[in-house]
Coordinates of C-alpha atoms and ligand atoms in Angstrom, one line a residue:
X8 CA 108.6 138.7 125.2
X9 CA 105.2 136.9 124.1
X10 CA 105.2 136.9 120.0
X11 CA 102.6 136.3 117.9
X12 CA 103.5 134.3 114.4
X13 CA 102.1 133.9 111.5
X14 CA 102.3 132.2 108.7
X15 CA 100.1 131.6 104.5
X16 CA 102.8 130.4 102.9
X17 CA 101.0 127.4 101.5
X18 CA 98.4 125.3 102.3
X19 CA 98.3 125.5 106.2
X20 CA 96.6 128.7 107.8
X21 CA 98.2 129.2 111.4
X22 CA 99.0 131.7 113.6
X23 CA 100.4 131.1 117.2
X24 CA 101.7 133.0 120.4
X25 CA 105.3 131.9 121.5
X26 CA 107.2 133.5 124.3
X27 CA 110.7 134.4 124.7
X28 CA 111.1 132.2 121.5
X29 CA 110.7 128.7 123.2
X30 CA 107.4 128.4 125.1
X31 CA 104.7 127.7 123.0
X32 CA 101.7 129.6 124.5
X33 CA 98.9 128.7 121.7
X34 CA 99.6 127.0 118.3
X35 CA 96.3 126.9 115.8
X36 CA 96.4 125.5 112.4
X37 CA 93.8 126.0 109.9
X38 CA 94.6 123.0 107.2
X39 CA 93.7 123.2 103.6
X40 CA 94.6 119.8 102.6
X41 CA 90.6 118.1 102.0
X42 CA 89.7 120.9 100.1
X43 CA 93.0 120.5 97.6
X44 CA 93.0 116.8 98.2
X45 CA 90.2 116.6 94.9
X46 CA 92.8 118.4 92.9
X47 CA 95.2 116.4 93.6
X48 CA 97.5 118.7 94.5
X49 CA 98.0 122.5 95.4
X50 CA 95.5 125.1 93.6
X51 CA 97.1 128.5 94.3
X52 CA 94.7 129.8 93.3
X53 CA 92.3 128.9 95.8
X54 CA 95.0 128.6 98.4
X55 CA 95.4 131.8 98.8
X56 CA 91.7 132.9 98.7
X57 CA 91.4 129.9 101.9
X58 CA 93.5 132.5 103.5
X59 CA 91.2 135.7 103.2
X60 CA 88.4 133.7 104.7
X61 CA 89.9 131.8 107.6
X62 CA 93.0 134.2 108.9
X63 CA 91.3 136.3 110.8
X64 CA 89.5 133.1 112.5
X65 CA 92.5 131.6 112.8
X66 CA 94.4 134.5 114.9
X67 CA 91.6 134.9 116.8
X68 CA 91.5 131.3 118.3
X69 CA 95.4 131.5 118.6
X70 CA 95.1 135.0 121.0
X71 CA 92.6 133.0 122.9
X72 CA 94.2 129.8 123.3
X73 CA 97.2 131.6 124.8
X74 CA 95.3 134.2 127.1
X75 CA 96.4 137.6 125.7
X76 CA 95.6 140.8 124.5
X77 CA 96.8 143.1 122.0
X78 CA 99.3 144.4 125.2
X79 CA 100.2 141.3 126.3
X80 CA 102.5 141.3 122.5
X81 CA 106.0 142.4 122.2
X82 CA 105.2 141.5 118.7
X83 CA 104.6 139.7 115.2
X84 CA 106.8 137.7 112.9
X85 CA 105.6 136.4 110.0
X86 CA 106.5 134.3 106.6
X87 CA 108.0 136.7 104.4
X88 CA 109.3 133.4 101.8
X89 CA 110.0 131.5 100.5
X90 CA 106.0 130.0 99.2
X91 CA 103.2 131.3 97.1
X92 CA 103.2 134.8 96.5
X93 CA 99.2 135.1 96.8
X94 CA 99.1 133.2 99.6
X95 CA 102.5 135.2 101.7
X96 CA 101.1 137.8 100.4
X97 CA 97.4 137.8 103.5
X98 CA 99.9 136.7 105.8
X99 CA 102.2 139.9 105.5
X100 CA 98.8 142.4 104.7
X101 CA 97.2 141.1 107.6
X102 CA 100.8 141.3 110.2
X103 CA 101.2 144.6 108.1
X104 CA 97.7 146.0 109.6
X105 CA 97.5 144.7 113.3
X106 CA 101.2 146.3 113.9
X107 CA 100.2 149.5 112.2
X108 CA 96.7 149.8 114.3
X109 CA 98.3 148.0 117.6
X110 CA 101.5 150.2 116.9
X111 CA 103.6 146.9 117.1
X112 CA 106.7 146.2 115.9
X113 CA 107.0 143.6 113.2
X114 CA 109.5 141.5 111.2
X115 CA 109.8 139.5 108.2
X116 CA 110.6 135.9 108.6
X117 CA 112.1 133.5 106.0
X118 CA 109.7 130.1 106.1
X119 CA 112.7 127.7 105.9
X120 CA 114.8 130.2 108.7
X121 CA 111.1 128.9 110.8
X122 CA 111.6 125.3 110.5
X123 CA 114.8 125.2 111.9
X124 CA 113.3 127.2 114.8
X125 CA 110.9 124.2 115.5
X126 CA 114.1 122.7 117.3
X127 CA 113.9 125.6 120.1
X128 CA 110.9 125.3 120.9
X129 CA 110.9 121.0 122.1
X130 CA 112.5 122.5 124.9
X131 CA 116.2 119.9 124.4
X132 CA 119.7 122.4 125.2
X133 CA 121.2 123.5 122.3
X134 CA 124.7 124.1 121.0
X135 CA 125.9 125.4 118.1
X136 CA 127.8 124.9 115.5
X137 CA 124.7 122.1 114.4
X138 CA 123.7 120.9 111.2
X139 CA 120.3 120.5 110.4
X140 CA 118.6 118.5 107.7
X141 CA 115.4 120.8 105.8
X142 CA 113.4 118.3 104.0
X143 CA 109.6 120.0 103.1
X144 CA 107.9 120.2 99.8
X145 CA 109.9 122.9 98.5
X146 CA 113.6 121.8 100.2
X147 CA 116.0 119.7 100.5
X148 CA 118.7 122.1 102.4
X149 CA 121.5 120.4 104.5
X150 CA 122.7 123.6 106.6
X151 CA 125.7 124.4 109.3
X152 CA 124.2 126.6 111.5
X153 CA 127.3 128.1 113.0
X154 CA 125.3 130.6 115.4
X155 CA 121.8 132.1 115.1
X156 CA 121.1 134.1 112.0
X157 CA 124.3 132.4 111.0
X158 CA 124.0 129.5 108.0
X159 CA 126.1 128.1 105.7
X160 CA 124.7 126.0 102.3
X161 CA 126.2 123.0 102.4
X162 CA 124.1 120.8 99.4
X163 CA 120.7 121.5 98.5
X164 CA 118.8 119.3 95.8
X165 CA 119.3 119.1 92.2
X166 CA 116.5 118.3 91.6
X167 CA 113.4 117.3 93.6
X168 CA 113.0 118.0 96.6
X169 CA 112.7 115.3 99.5
X170 CA 108.7 116.2 99.5
X171 CA 108.2 116.5 96.4
X172 CA 109.9 113.3 95.5
X173 CA 107.0 111.5 98.3
X174 CA 104.0 113.3 96.9
X175 CA 105.3 112.7 93.0
X176 CA 105.4 109.1 94.0
X177 CA 102.3 108.4 95.9
X178 CA 100.5 109.8 92.7
X179 CA 102.3 107.5 90.5
X180 CA 101.2 104.7 93.1
X181 CA 97.9 105.7 93.9
X182 CA 98.5 106.7 97.4
X183 CA 97.1 109.6 97.0
X184 CA 97.5 113.4 98.2
X185 CA 99.3 114.1 100.5
X186 CA 102.1 112.2 99.5
X187 CA 104.5 111.9 102.4
X188 CA 101.8 110.4 105.1
X189 CA 99.8 108.0 102.4
X190 CA 103.6 106.5 101.2
X191 CA 104.5 106.3 104.8
X192 CA 101.4 104.5 105.6
X193 CA 101.6 102.8 103.0
X194 CA 104.8 101.7 104.0
X195 CA 104.0 100.0 107.6
X196 CA 102.7 96.8 106.1
X197 CA 104.9 96.2 102.9
X198 CA 108.5 95.2 103.1
X199 CA 110.9 96.9 101.0
X200 CA 112.1 94.2 98.7
X201 CA 112.5 95.9 95.3
X202 CA 115.4 97.7 94.6
X203 CA 115.9 100.9 93.6
X204 CA 118.7 103.7 93.1
X205 CA 120.2 106.6 95.3
X206 CA 121.9 109.2 94.1
X207 CA 124.8 109.4 96.4
X208 CA 126.6 112.4 94.1
X209 CA 129.8 111.7 95.9
X210 CA 131.7 114.4 97.4
X211 CA 128.9 117.2 97.1
X212 CA 126.6 117.5 99.8
X213 CA 123.4 118.1 97.4
X214 CA 120.6 115.9 96.6
X215 CA 118.9 114.0 93.7
X216 CA 115.7 112.4 93.6
X217 CA 114.7 112.2 90.0
X218 CA 116.3 109.3 89.2
X219 CA 114.4 107.4 91.9
X220 CA 111.6 109.2 90.5
X221 CA 112.0 107.7 87.0
X222 CA 112.8 104.3 88.3
X223 CA 109.4 104.0 90.1
X224 CA 107.4 105.5 86.6
X225 CA 109.6 102.0 85.0
X226 CA 108.0 100.1 87.1
X227 CA 104.4 100.9 87.3
X228 CA 104.9 101.7 83.6
X229 CA 106.5 98.5 82.3
X230 CA 105.8 95.2 84.4
X231 CA 103.9 96.9 87.1
X232 CA 104.5 96.6 90.7
X233 CA 103.0 93.3 92.7
X234 CA 102.4 95.7 95.7
X235 CA 101.9 99.4 96.5
X236 CA 102.9 98.6 100.1
X237 CA 106.4 97.1 99.0
X238 CA 107.1 100.0 96.4
X239 CA 106.2 102.7 98.9
X240 CA 108.4 100.9 101.6
X241 CA 111.7 100.6 99.1
X242 CA 110.7 103.8 98.0
X243 CA 111.2 105.3 101.8
X244 CA 114.2 103.3 102.5
X245 CA 116.3 104.8 98.9
X246 CA 114.8 108.4 100.0
X247 CA 114.9 108.3 103.8
X248 CA 118.5 106.3 102.9
X249 CA 120.9 109.1 101.0
X250 CA 119.4 111.5 103.9
X251 CA 120.7 109.7 106.4
X252 CA 123.8 109.0 105.7
X253 CA 124.4 112.4 103.5
X254 CA 123.3 114.3 106.6
X255 CA 125.7 112.3 109.4
X256 CA 128.3 112.2 107.0
X257 CA 128.4 116.5 106.4
X258 CA 127.3 116.3 110.5
X259 CA 131.4 114.7 111.2
X260 CA 132.7 117.1 108.2
X261 CA 131.7 120.4 110.0
X262 CA 132.4 119.3 113.7
X263 CA 128.1 119.7 114.4
X264 CA 127.8 119.2 117.8
X265 CA 123.9 117.9 117.0
X266 CA 121.8 117.1 114.0
X267 CA 119.0 118.9 113.8
X268 CA 116.4 117.7 111.3
X269 CA 113.5 120.2 110.0
X270 CA 110.4 120.2 107.5
X271 CA 107.3 118.3 106.5
X272 CA 109.9 115.0 106.2
X273 CA 110.9 115.7 109.3
X274 CA 107.3 114.0 110.8
X275 CA 108.1 110.5 109.0
X276 CA 108.9 108.2 111.4
X277 CA 111.0 106.6 109.5
X278 CA 113.3 109.2 109.2
X279 CA 113.5 110.4 112.7
X280 CA 113.9 106.5 114.1
X281 CA 116.5 106.2 111.0
X282 CA 119.1 109.4 111.4
X283 CA 118.6 108.9 115.4
X284 CA 119.8 105.3 115.0
X285 CA 122.6 106.6 112.8
X286 CA 124.1 109.4 113.9
X287 CA 127.3 109.6 116.0
X288 CA 125.7 112.4 117.5
X289 CA 122.5 113.2 119.3
X290 CA 119.5 114.4 117.2
X291 CA 116.9 116.6 118.0
X292 CA 114.1 116.5 116.0
X293 CA 111.1 118.7 116.9
X294 CA 107.2 117.2 117.3
X295 CA 105.9 116.4 113.9
X296 CA 103.5 118.6 114.4
X297 CA 106.2 121.6 114.5
X298 CA 107.6 119.6 111.8
X299 CA 104.9 120.7 109.0
X300 CA 104.1 124.2 108.9
X301 CA 102.6 125.8 111.3
X302 CA 103.4 129.2 113.0
X303 CA 105.1 128.7 116.4
X304 CA 108.1 128.0 115.0
X305 CA 107.9 131.7 113.0
X306 CA 107.2 133.3 116.0
X307 CA 109.9 131.6 117.3
X308 CA 112.7 132.8 114.3
X309 CA 111.2 136.2 114.8
X310 CA 111.6 136.7 118.8
X311 CA 115.4 135.8 117.6
X312 CA 115.3 137.9 114.9
X313 CA 113.5 140.5 117.3
X314 CA 116.0 139.8 119.9
X315 CA 118.8 141.2 117.0
X316 CA 117.2 143.8 116.3
X317 CA 115.2 143.3 112.9
X318 CA 112.4 144.6 112.4
X319 CA 110.6 145.4 109.4
X320 CA 108.4 148.9 108.0
X321 CA 105.1 148.9 105.9
X322 CA 107.6 148.5 102.8
X323 CA 108.3 145.2 103.4
X324 CA 107.1 142.7 100.6
X325 CA 106.5 138.7 100.0
X326 CA 109.4 137.4 98.7
X327 CA 108.3 133.7 96.8
X328 CA 111.6 132.8 96.0
X329 CA 113.4 133.6 99.4
X330 CA 116.6 131.3 100.3
X331 CA 118.4 130.3 102.9
X332 CA 121.4 132.1 102.6
Ligands
LIG29 O1 107.4 121.7 105.5 P1 105.7 121.4 104.6 O2 104.5 121.2 106.0 O3 105.6 122.1 103.9 C1 106.6 122.8 102.8 O4 107.1 124.0 103.1 O5 106.3 122.3 102.1 O6 106.5 119.7 103.8 C2 105.5 119.7 103.0 C3 105.9 117.9 102.9 C4 104.7 117.8 101.3 O7 106.1 117.3 100.4 C5 104.7 116.4 102.0 O8 104.0 115.0 101.5 C6 105.5 115.8 103.0 O9 106.0 117.1 103.9 N1 105.5 115.0 104.6 C7 105.5 114.0 104.8 C8 105.0 113.4 105.8 N2 104.3 114.6 106.5 C9 104.4 115.8 105.6 N3 107.0 113.3 103.8 C10 106.6 112.0 104.6 N4 106.4 111.3 105.5 C11 105.3 112.0 106.2 N5 104.8 111.8 107.4
LIG30 ZN1 107.7 124.4 105.5

């Protein structure tokens, strides 16, 4: 079954066609990064306006790239939350409109669940149970995936999300927006020579990154930082160190068969490499383009929802603070 996926939760307008939840027929993403970069972060009103301008051409491109017509589709999957309300509305409304006009079923997808399902698009064999680390701009969640749509939240951030920490650190160091890729780039020519704190929160699978951010702020405001590259490398190492060790520990404790990585921060090559090296269990990581926001992951997740008989009606609404469990 071919599913059209639609994603407009944040600052990417995306549409994709995926077959049987595993095969990408098309994957179109219109990024708003350049527009928001002027403001140093995402401006919600600008984001929703941009989605309304881009969504139709992006869907048309996804259909054309896949070489399909409406008659070839079995359903539509759309992100219903979490995310920015005004942005989510664009996707949800167009999914309903197409569903109604073309007589296609539609299903609302949890964006975080979508990130997990990016792992189904890699061609790798998957075996439950797995422990998945979801690290994005808004979340740092450690999740036990027992089966399709069967999740146990093992840990989450108590303050900043990992991506948020990257973005704030980048701003502090004057490296620009979006912060994750900027820190990664700067870190490549730096040494992780500055000692920075790690919050282990012993006995818990939760995370905390605000202490690290404050330590960096004190350095910048105090003696100053001799090299932004060294600071970026030290910061990246501190974040990745905690993410990797806590993920491996959770995977062992819950006897997972695989470790999955998901979300925008999973595009970070130092994190990808460190987790693969540290884990005694097989680690699956989607290619970077499927880690950051995209609609193929939404279509993949939607396919498994259709398989389980979960469809929505015209009264489906956006849920900006939707949780995974
Ligand atoms: O999943 P995502 O694309 O959007 C949300 O759902 O939030 O994640 C965006 C986050 C941003 O905070 C961005 O700085 C971070 O992912 N990110 C990275 C990298 N690429 C994106 N963080 C570290 N290294 C990267 N290469
Ligand atoms: Zn995301």
